[in-house]
Short mmCIF file of C-alpha atoms and ligand atoms in Angstrom, two decimals:
data_model
loop_
_atom_site.label_atom_id
_atom_site.label_comp_id
_atom_site.label_asym_id
_atom_site.label_seq_id
_atom_site.Cartn_x
_atom_site.Cartn_y
_atom_site.Cartn_z
CA MET A 1 -35.05 16.87 39.97
CA LYS A 2 -32.95 14.66 38.03
CA ALA A 3 -34.76 12.90 35.32
CA THR A 4 -34.26 9.59 36.74
CA GLN A 5 -36.52 10.45 39.63
CA ILE A 6 -39.57 11.06 37.26
CA PRO A 7 -41.88 7.74 37.17
CA ILE A 8 -42.16 6.65 33.65
CA GLN A 9 -45.49 5.72 32.98
CA LEU A 10 -45.62 2.78 30.64
CA ALA A 11 -48.05 2.14 27.80
CA ARG A 12 -51.79 0.65 28.76
CA ARG A 13 -51.02 -2.07 26.56
CA VAL A 14 -48.23 -3.31 28.40
CA ILE A 15 -49.57 -2.68 31.89
CA GLU A 16 -52.44 -4.68 30.92
CA LEU A 17 -50.26 -7.55 29.24
CA PRO A 18 -50.18 -10.76 31.19
CA SER A 19 -46.47 -12.39 31.81
CA SER A 20 -46.10 -15.66 30.09
CA SER A 21 -46.64 -18.36 32.64
CA THR A 22 -44.80 -21.00 30.86
CA LEU A 23 -41.64 -18.74 30.30
CA ALA A 24 -42.03 -17.63 33.99
CA VAL A 25 -42.16 -21.10 35.26
CA THR A 26 -39.47 -22.13 33.18
CA ALA A 27 -37.22 -19.19 34.71
CA ARG A 28 -37.95 -19.87 38.11
CA VAL A 29 -36.79 -23.69 37.74
CA ARG A 30 -33.71 -22.68 36.20
CA GLU A 31 -33.29 -20.29 39.41
CA LEU A 32 -34.17 -23.05 41.66
CA LYS A 33 -31.55 -25.30 40.08
CA ALA A 34 -28.72 -22.74 40.22
CA GLU A 35 -29.42 -22.49 43.86
CA GLY A 36 -28.78 -25.99 44.06
CA LYS A 37 -32.35 -27.15 44.69
CA ASN A 38 -33.07 -30.67 43.52
CA VAL A 39 -36.62 -29.56 41.51
CA ILE A 40 -37.95 -31.37 38.86
CA GLY A 41 -39.38 -29.22 36.15
CA PHE A 42 -42.37 -30.03 34.01
CA GLY A 43 -42.90 -26.73 33.16
CA ALA A 44 -40.68 -26.32 30.19
CA GLY A 45 -42.35 -26.72 26.83
CA GLU A 46 -39.13 -27.62 24.90
CA PRO A 47 -37.82 -30.76 23.89
CA ASP A 48 -34.62 -31.64 26.15
CA PHE A 49 -32.69 -33.44 23.33
CA ASP A 50 -29.67 -31.26 21.54
CA THR A 51 -30.20 -30.09 18.21
CA PRO A 52 -28.90 -32.84 15.68
CA ALA A 53 -25.37 -32.25 14.97
CA PRO A 54 -25.53 -31.85 11.22
CA ILE A 55 -28.17 -29.17 11.34
CA GLY A 56 -25.93 -27.16 13.53
CA GLU A 57 -22.82 -27.97 11.27
CA ALA A 58 -24.69 -26.54 8.42
CA ALA A 59 -25.20 -23.38 10.20
CA ILE A 60 -21.50 -23.27 11.04
CA ASP A 61 -20.55 -23.92 7.28
CA ALA A 62 -22.83 -21.00 6.13
CA LEU A 63 -21.28 -19.04 8.97
CA ARG A 64 -17.64 -19.63 7.98
CA ALA A 65 -18.82 -19.20 4.54
CA GLY A 66 -19.39 -15.38 5.36
CA GLN A 67 -23.40 -15.57 5.28
CA THR A 68 -23.57 -13.00 7.78
CA HIS A 69 -25.21 -10.19 5.87
CA TYR A 70 -28.71 -8.84 5.75
CA MET A 71 -30.74 -11.28 3.11
CA PRO A 72 -34.53 -10.86 1.79
CA VAL A 73 -37.10 -10.09 4.64
CA PRO A 74 -39.40 -13.05 3.85
CA GLY A 75 -36.27 -14.89 4.30
CA ASP A 76 -33.68 -16.83 1.90
CA PRO A 77 -35.21 -17.91 -1.46
CA GLN A 78 -33.82 -21.50 -1.36
CA ALA A 79 -34.91 -22.07 2.37
CA ARG A 80 -38.62 -20.99 1.61
CA GLN A 81 -38.65 -23.29 -1.71
CA VAL A 82 -37.53 -26.02 0.63
CA ILE A 83 -40.27 -24.95 3.43
CA ALA A 84 -42.95 -24.94 0.59
CA GLY A 85 -41.76 -28.21 -0.89
CA LYS A 86 -42.28 -29.89 2.84
CA LEU A 87 -45.72 -28.26 3.07
CA GLN A 88 -46.61 -29.66 -0.38
CA ARG A 89 -45.22 -33.17 0.19
CA GLU A 90 -46.11 -33.74 3.95
CA ASN A 91 -49.28 -31.56 4.49
CA GLY A 92 -50.99 -31.52 1.13
CA ILE A 93 -50.68 -27.47 0.94
CA ASP A 94 -50.83 -26.07 -2.65
CA CYS A 95 -47.92 -23.30 -2.11
CA THR A 96 -44.88 -21.97 -3.50
CA GLY A 97 -41.88 -20.34 -1.62
CA ASP A 98 -43.67 -16.89 -2.30
CA ASP A 99 -46.26 -17.93 0.05
CA ILE A 100 -43.56 -18.47 2.76
CA VAL A 101 -42.25 -16.09 5.38
CA ILE A 102 -39.66 -16.97 7.67
CA THR A 103 -39.91 -15.63 11.22
CA VAL A 104 -38.24 -15.43 14.55
CA GLY A 105 -39.98 -18.52 16.00
CA GLY A 106 -43.24 -19.91 15.28
CA LYS A 107 -44.63 -17.31 18.39
CA HIS A 108 -43.89 -14.42 15.86
CA ALA A 109 -45.48 -15.91 12.98
CA MET A 110 -48.51 -16.09 15.01
CA TYR A 111 -48.46 -12.50 16.07
CA LEU A 112 -47.31 -11.21 12.66
CA ALA A 113 -50.31 -13.23 11.15
CA LEU A 114 -52.39 -11.59 13.57
CA GLN A 115 -51.23 -8.06 12.95
CA ALA A 116 -51.81 -8.63 9.44
CA LEU A 117 -55.28 -9.61 9.73
CA VAL A 118 -57.04 -8.12 12.93
CA ASP A 119 -58.40 -4.88 13.31
CA PRO A 120 -59.31 -3.04 16.59
CA GLY A 121 -62.73 -4.54 17.26
CA ASP A 122 -62.46 -7.98 15.22
CA GLU A 123 -63.30 -11.09 16.90
CA VAL A 124 -60.83 -13.82 16.78
CA ILE A 125 -62.16 -17.42 18.03
CA VAL A 126 -59.90 -19.31 20.45
CA PRO A 127 -60.82 -22.72 21.44
CA THR A 128 -59.38 -23.18 25.04
CA PRO A 129 -57.69 -24.43 26.66
CA ALA A 130 -55.04 -22.64 24.50
CA TRP A 131 -51.40 -21.75 24.49
CA VAL A 132 -50.86 -18.93 26.94
CA SER A 133 -49.70 -16.68 24.34
CA TYR A 134 -53.13 -16.59 21.98
CA VAL A 135 -55.21 -14.57 23.91
CA PRO A 136 -52.67 -11.87 24.65
CA MET A 137 -51.60 -11.68 21.14
CA VAL A 138 -55.12 -11.17 19.90
CA GLN A 139 -55.51 -8.45 22.41
CA LEU A 140 -52.21 -6.54 21.57
CA CYS A 141 -53.77 -6.34 18.04
CA GLY A 142 -57.04 -4.45 19.70
CA GLY A 143 -59.00 -7.97 18.83
CA ALA A 144 -61.55 -9.06 20.84
CA ALA A 145 -60.53 -13.11 21.57
CA VAL A 146 -63.70 -15.04 22.01
CA GLN A 147 -62.97 -18.11 24.01
CA VAL A 148 -64.80 -21.37 22.94
CA PRO A 149 -64.36 -23.99 25.98
CA ALA A 150 -63.70 -27.57 25.12
CA ALA A 151 -64.98 -30.07 27.50
CA VAL A 152 -62.01 -32.26 29.29
CA GLU A 153 -64.59 -35.37 28.61
CA ASN A 154 -64.57 -34.65 24.93
CA ASP A 155 -60.55 -34.63 25.10
CA PHE A 156 -60.44 -31.09 25.08
CA ARG A 157 -62.06 -30.92 21.53
CA ILE A 158 -64.62 -28.18 20.70
CA THR A 159 -67.38 -29.31 18.28
CA ALA A 160 -68.83 -27.92 15.24
CA ASP A 161 -72.06 -26.73 16.92
CA GLN A 162 -70.09 -24.87 19.49
CA LEU A 163 -67.85 -23.08 16.71
CA ALA A 164 -71.05 -22.32 14.64
CA ALA A 165 -72.59 -20.70 17.85
CA ALA A 166 -69.34 -18.66 18.47
CA LEU A 167 -68.88 -17.19 14.84
CA THR A 168 -70.66 -13.55 14.25
CA PRO A 169 -70.27 -11.28 11.49
CA ARG A 170 -67.24 -9.29 13.35
CA THR A 171 -65.35 -12.85 13.20
CA LYS A 172 -62.22 -12.29 11.55
CA ALA A 173 -60.14 -15.43 12.34
CA MET A 174 -59.96 -18.89 14.34
CA LEU A 175 -57.00 -20.02 16.07
CA PHE A 176 -56.66 -23.50 15.78
CA ASN A 177 -53.78 -26.01 17.14
CA SER A 178 -53.66 -29.64 16.86
CA PRO A 179 -51.76 -31.46 18.43
CA SER A 180 -52.73 -28.96 21.32
CA ASN A 181 -50.52 -26.94 23.61
CA PRO A 182 -51.45 -27.23 26.52
CA CYS A 183 -53.81 -30.27 26.17
CA GLY A 184 -51.56 -32.98 24.66
CA THR A 185 -54.71 -34.11 22.41
CA MET A 186 -55.74 -34.12 18.84
CA TYR A 187 -58.49 -33.60 16.63
CA SER A 188 -59.40 -36.41 14.39
CA PRO A 189 -59.24 -35.54 10.39
CA GLU A 190 -63.20 -36.00 10.50
CA GLU A 191 -63.40 -33.46 13.31
CA ILE A 192 -61.26 -31.05 11.28
CA ARG A 193 -63.24 -31.30 8.46
CA ALA A 194 -66.59 -30.60 10.37
CA LEU A 195 -64.86 -27.22 11.78
CA ALA A 196 -63.74 -26.34 8.34
CA ASP A 197 -67.14 -26.74 6.73
CA VAL A 198 -68.50 -24.04 9.74
CA VAL A 199 -65.62 -21.80 9.07
CA ALA A 200 -66.05 -22.06 4.94
CA ALA A 201 -69.60 -20.85 5.46
CA HIS A 202 -68.46 -17.60 7.02
CA ASP A 203 -66.30 -16.14 3.83
CA ARG A 204 -64.55 -13.40 6.00
CA VAL A 205 -62.87 -15.59 8.34
CA VAL A 206 -59.53 -16.72 8.08
CA LEU A 207 -58.47 -19.86 10.03
CA ILE A 208 -54.79 -19.75 11.33
CA SER A 209 -53.57 -23.01 12.01
CA ASP A 210 -50.43 -23.58 14.66
CA GLU A 211 -48.96 -26.81 13.52
CA ILE A 212 -45.68 -26.78 15.61
CA TYR A 213 -46.50 -30.07 16.87
CA GLU A 214 -47.44 -31.93 14.31
CA LYS A 215 -44.43 -34.50 14.31
CA ILE A 216 -44.96 -35.22 17.84
CA ILE A 217 -47.77 -37.33 17.84
CA TYR A 218 -48.24 -41.32 18.89
CA GLY A 219 -51.90 -42.02 19.63
CA GLY A 220 -52.89 -43.14 16.35
CA ILE A 221 -54.52 -40.19 15.33
CA GLU A 222 -53.41 -38.79 11.91
CA HIS A 223 -52.22 -35.11 11.41
CA LEU A 224 -54.24 -33.17 8.87
CA SER A 225 -53.62 -29.83 7.96
CA PRO A 226 -56.94 -27.54 7.46
CA GLY A 227 -54.69 -25.63 4.94
CA SER A 228 -54.98 -28.83 2.50
CA LEU A 229 -58.82 -28.78 2.53
CA ASP A 230 -60.45 -27.52 -0.64
CA ALA A 231 -63.44 -26.26 1.49
CA LEU A 232 -60.88 -23.67 2.87
CA ALA A 233 -58.84 -22.92 -0.12
CA GLY A 234 -56.98 -19.62 0.20
CA ARG A 235 -58.54 -19.01 3.83
CA VAL A 236 -55.60 -20.62 5.93
CA VAL A 237 -52.62 -19.37 7.49
CA THR A 238 -50.46 -22.66 8.49
CA LEU A 239 -47.87 -21.71 10.87
CA ASN A 240 -45.05 -24.17 11.82
CA GLY A 241 -41.37 -24.00 12.88
CA MET A 242 -38.26 -25.54 13.47
CA SER A 243 -38.47 -25.75 17.43
CA LYS A 244 -40.52 -28.74 18.53
CA ALA A 245 -39.85 -31.40 15.81
CA PHE A 246 -36.06 -30.66 15.39
CA ALA A 247 -35.04 -29.69 18.92
CA MET A 248 -34.35 -26.40 17.81
CA THR A 249 -36.07 -23.92 20.46
CA GLY A 250 -33.38 -21.73 20.92
CA TRP A 251 -32.62 -21.05 17.24
CA ARG A 252 -36.05 -19.19 17.20
CA ILE A 253 -37.09 -20.39 13.71
CA GLY A 254 -40.59 -20.28 12.63
CA TYR A 255 -42.63 -19.71 9.32
CA ALA A 256 -46.14 -18.81 7.94
CA CYS A 257 -47.46 -20.10 4.82
CA ALA A 258 -50.13 -18.01 3.75
CA PRO A 259 -51.43 -18.84 -0.10
CA ILE A 260 -54.17 -16.48 0.40
CA PRO A 261 -55.13 -13.93 -2.45
CA GLU A 262 -56.73 -10.34 -1.16
CA PRO A 263 -59.20 -8.16 -2.50
CA GLY A 264 -57.56 -5.07 -3.52
CA GLY A 265 -54.25 -6.75 -4.05
CA GLY A 266 -51.45 -8.19 -1.65
CA ALA A 267 -51.55 -11.31 -0.25
CA VAL A 268 -51.24 -11.96 3.72
CA ALA A 269 -47.63 -13.46 3.08
CA ARG A 270 -46.68 -9.95 1.73
CA ALA A 271 -48.47 -8.19 4.52
CA ILE A 272 -46.60 -10.55 7.27
CA ALA A 273 -43.33 -9.54 5.30
CA LYS A 274 -44.31 -5.95 5.11
CA LEU A 275 -44.71 -6.08 9.26
CA GLN A 276 -41.44 -7.96 9.63
CA GLY A 277 -39.74 -5.58 7.36
CA GLN A 278 -40.45 -2.83 10.08
CA MET A 279 -39.72 -5.31 13.15
CA THR A 280 -36.96 -7.62 12.98
CA SER A 281 -36.08 -7.63 9.43
CA HIS A 282 -35.49 -11.38 8.90
CA ILE A 283 -33.77 -14.27 11.12
CA THR A 284 -30.21 -14.68 11.51
CA SER A 285 -28.86 -15.28 8.02
CA PHE A 286 -26.52 -18.29 8.68
CA THR A 287 -29.47 -19.99 10.21
CA TYR A 288 -31.21 -20.62 6.70
CA ALA A 289 -28.81 -23.20 5.99
CA ALA A 290 -30.07 -25.23 9.16
CA ILE A 291 -33.66 -24.93 7.98
CA ILE A 292 -32.73 -26.74 4.70
CA GLU A 293 -30.39 -29.23 6.26
CA ALA A 294 -33.21 -29.94 8.84
CA LEU A 295 -36.04 -30.27 6.36
CA SER A 296 -34.24 -32.16 3.68
CA HIS A 297 -32.19 -34.56 5.76
CA ARG A 298 -33.12 -35.20 9.37
CA ALA A 299 -36.18 -36.95 9.02
CA ASP A 300 -34.68 -40.23 11.01
CA ASP A 301 -33.90 -38.18 13.81
CA VAL A 302 -37.40 -36.57 14.15
CA GLU A 303 -38.65 -40.14 14.03
CA THR A 304 -36.32 -41.18 17.13
CA MET A 305 -37.70 -38.32 19.10
CA ARG A 306 -41.03 -38.93 18.35
CA LYS A 307 -40.76 -42.51 19.62
CA THR A 308 -39.33 -41.23 22.82
CA PHE A 309 -41.90 -38.90 23.37
CA ALA A 310 -44.49 -41.56 22.82
CA GLN A 311 -43.00 -43.97 25.23
CA ARG A 312 -42.83 -40.87 27.69
CA ALA A 313 -46.44 -39.90 27.02
CA GLU A 314 -47.29 -43.37 28.36
CA LEU A 315 -45.07 -43.11 31.68
CA MET A 316 -46.57 -39.72 32.44
CA TYR A 317 -50.30 -40.41 31.74
CA ASN A 318 -50.25 -43.80 33.51
CA ALA A 319 -48.21 -41.80 36.69
CA VAL A 320 -50.55 -38.79 36.31
CA SER A 321 -54.13 -40.80 36.18
CA ALA A 322 -53.23 -43.07 39.25
CA MET A 323 -52.90 -39.84 41.36
CA PRO A 324 -56.07 -39.15 43.32
CA GLY A 325 -58.82 -36.94 42.23
CA ILE A 326 -57.02 -36.34 39.02
CA VAL A 327 -58.89 -36.32 35.47
CA CYS A 328 -56.72 -36.46 32.84
CA PRO A 329 -57.18 -37.22 29.16
CA ARG A 330 -54.76 -39.78 27.32
CA PRO A 331 -52.25 -37.65 25.31
CA THR A 332 -52.31 -38.07 21.65
CA GLY A 333 -49.81 -35.44 20.64
CA ALA A 334 -47.22 -32.36 21.63
CA PHE A 335 -45.58 -33.50 25.01
CA TYR A 336 -48.26 -32.16 27.50
CA VAL A 337 -50.88 -33.49 29.95
CA PHE A 338 -53.45 -31.07 31.18
CA PRO A 339 -54.99 -32.90 34.19
CA ASP A 340 -58.12 -31.30 36.27
CA VAL A 341 -56.72 -31.11 39.80
CA SER A 342 -59.83 -29.22 41.03
CA ALA A 343 -61.06 -32.10 43.29
CA HIS A 344 -58.22 -30.85 45.55
CA PHE A 345 -59.00 -27.26 45.52
CA GLY A 346 -60.29 -25.90 49.19
CA ARG A 347 -57.91 -28.75 50.97
CA ARG A 348 -54.84 -28.14 53.15
CA THR A 349 -51.55 -28.77 52.11
CA PRO A 350 -48.84 -30.47 54.59
CA GLY A 351 -47.05 -26.88 54.66
CA GLY A 352 -50.42 -25.50 56.25
CA ARG A 353 -51.59 -23.74 52.92
CA THR A 354 -54.78 -23.76 51.43
CA VAL A 355 -55.09 -24.77 47.81
CA ASP A 356 -57.81 -22.37 46.57
CA SER A 357 -56.72 -22.33 42.94
CA CYS A 358 -54.48 -23.46 40.23
CA VAL A 359 -52.04 -21.02 40.94
CA ALA A 360 -51.99 -21.99 44.95
CA PHE A 361 -51.69 -25.85 43.73
CA ALA A 362 -48.73 -24.87 41.41
CA GLN A 363 -46.81 -22.87 43.88
CA ALA A 364 -47.42 -25.19 46.77
CA LEU A 365 -46.45 -28.11 45.01
CA LEU A 366 -43.28 -26.36 43.76
CA ASP A 367 -42.56 -25.03 47.29
CA GLU A 368 -43.33 -28.19 49.28
CA ALA A 369 -42.44 -31.08 46.95
CA LEU A 370 -40.25 -29.04 44.63
CA VAL A 371 -42.11 -30.27 41.28
CA ALA A 372 -42.57 -27.41 38.84
CA VAL A 373 -45.98 -27.40 36.93
CA VAL A 374 -47.47 -24.64 34.90
CA PRO A 375 -50.74 -23.36 36.50
CA GLY A 376 -53.95 -23.69 33.87
CA ASP A 377 -55.46 -20.40 34.17
CA GLY A 378 -52.93 -18.66 31.52
CA PHE A 379 -54.47 -21.18 29.09
CA GLY A 380 -57.93 -19.75 29.25
CA GLU A 381 -60.61 -19.26 31.45
CA CYS A 382 -61.66 -22.99 31.26
CA GLY A 383 -58.19 -23.91 32.23
CA ARG A 384 -58.68 -22.82 35.86
CA ALA A 385 -59.18 -26.36 36.99
CA HIS A 386 -56.18 -27.55 35.79
CA VAL A 387 -52.16 -27.67 35.76
CA ARG A 388 -49.47 -28.45 32.77
CA LEU A 389 -47.24 -31.20 33.07
CA SER A 390 -44.63 -31.26 30.46
CA PHE A 391 -42.82 -34.57 29.75
CA ALA A 392 -40.09 -33.41 27.61
CA CYS A 393 -37.81 -34.55 30.46
CA GLY A 394 -36.15 -38.05 31.22
CA ASN A 395 -37.88 -41.15 32.48
CA GLU A 396 -36.18 -40.64 35.65
CA ASP A 397 -37.31 -37.20 36.11
CA ILE A 398 -41.12 -38.13 35.47
CA GLU A 399 -41.13 -41.33 37.56
CA GLU A 400 -39.59 -39.17 40.51
CA GLY A 401 -41.66 -36.03 39.70
CA CYS A 402 -44.81 -37.88 39.74
CA ARG A 403 -44.14 -39.80 42.79
CA ARG A 404 -43.23 -36.57 44.71
CA MET A 405 -46.60 -35.22 43.16
CA ARG A 406 -48.64 -38.42 44.29
CA GLU A 407 -47.29 -38.35 47.91
CA TRP A 408 -47.88 -34.60 48.26
CA ILE A 409 -51.49 -35.01 46.95
CA GLU A 410 -52.02 -37.90 49.46
CA LYS A 411 -50.94 -35.69 52.36
CA LEU A 412 -53.49 -32.99 51.19
CA ASP A 413 -56.16 -32.42 54.27
N1 LIG B 501 -44.54 -23.35 23.54
C1 LIG B 501 -43.75 -23.65 25.12
C2 LIG B 501 -44.48 -23.61 25.97
O1 LIG B 501 -45.71 -23.52 26.06
C3 LIG B 501 -42.60 -22.54 24.93
C4 LIG B 501 -42.55 -21.48 25.98
C5 LIG B 501 -43.59 -20.51 25.58
O2 LIG B 501 -43.06 -19.77 24.49
O3 LIG B 501 -44.67 -20.06 25.82
O4 LIG B 501 -44.09 -23.85 27.22
#
């Protein structure tokens, strides 16, 4: 028997791992467009803008100058210093370059932070709906994700009482994300302080704050970094990256800031760097120059994109709210809406299918109206009644996609 005929038994951890539904929808839209289909993609969670040219030029200059060799595992010291300066200045976080690890996207910063903190059996609080990779990452670490569902009527914000009820002696960390993917809503500074006080009462718990959408806000709510709060001093890992604010998704640049002293020596940042040293070493050497250029000089570009997202948010919210049977909180940050579409569950589509779930809704909408949305079930158990629409696309796509979706819903039987 040839070796190739022997079936390979994959590791249980990967068999049990769900695929990323956000990336799957994005890939499907790409395929359909390549086949010539006139599909409107509300799936992709990435800015449709190009990276501002000077950021690319900074990397090209570094490449030409020969910055193509290995560099320190936590990242170029100058870039880490610039990130620390940004976090001090803009976020009020007391940190230095030594507390920063630059990672392969914000996604890997999250995974490394969890790997650094979570032992098998530890519980991690995940307010849901939450981005599709949070729960799988906790599970890959052997942790138990404790989902705390946020009510749609409360703009998807959990309360301090809900958090207090979910914390146990086994809780090791809490994941926090404001502005939220997929909800498009934010917590107010007062709400964040109230949650922080609850966490502070449990001195074993670390708050992991994913702030990747901090620059895309437009609803009048101020962004507050939990890492700036005295109540949580030394207990917050702040995650961010270049992808969303600077339209740099494909560059894969994120970072973790972890000014956390640990008993027995060794800070969390050093633990994250130790893991990175065994996994990816560091990001692509010549891209550190792009971080420095973006964070030091490109605030105007960020503001231009923010204003465009603000205007699209209004367009998308008005169009979705006008669809029959849809409940949709008004977005205040990020570039998503996450409407409840369950009023249509059980109905028949124009193509003769039964919409019995968010997955069936999204699939039939794609097949019959050529509009791609992400089914809500991947964002947590309480997301099953929802679908996610990204408005990181042009006004014409928003108008046309929402027109198709409304007409398709109106034909449901
Ligand atoms: N964060 C984006 C999204 O939710 C990018 C895709 C991903 O990595 O999940 O669509």
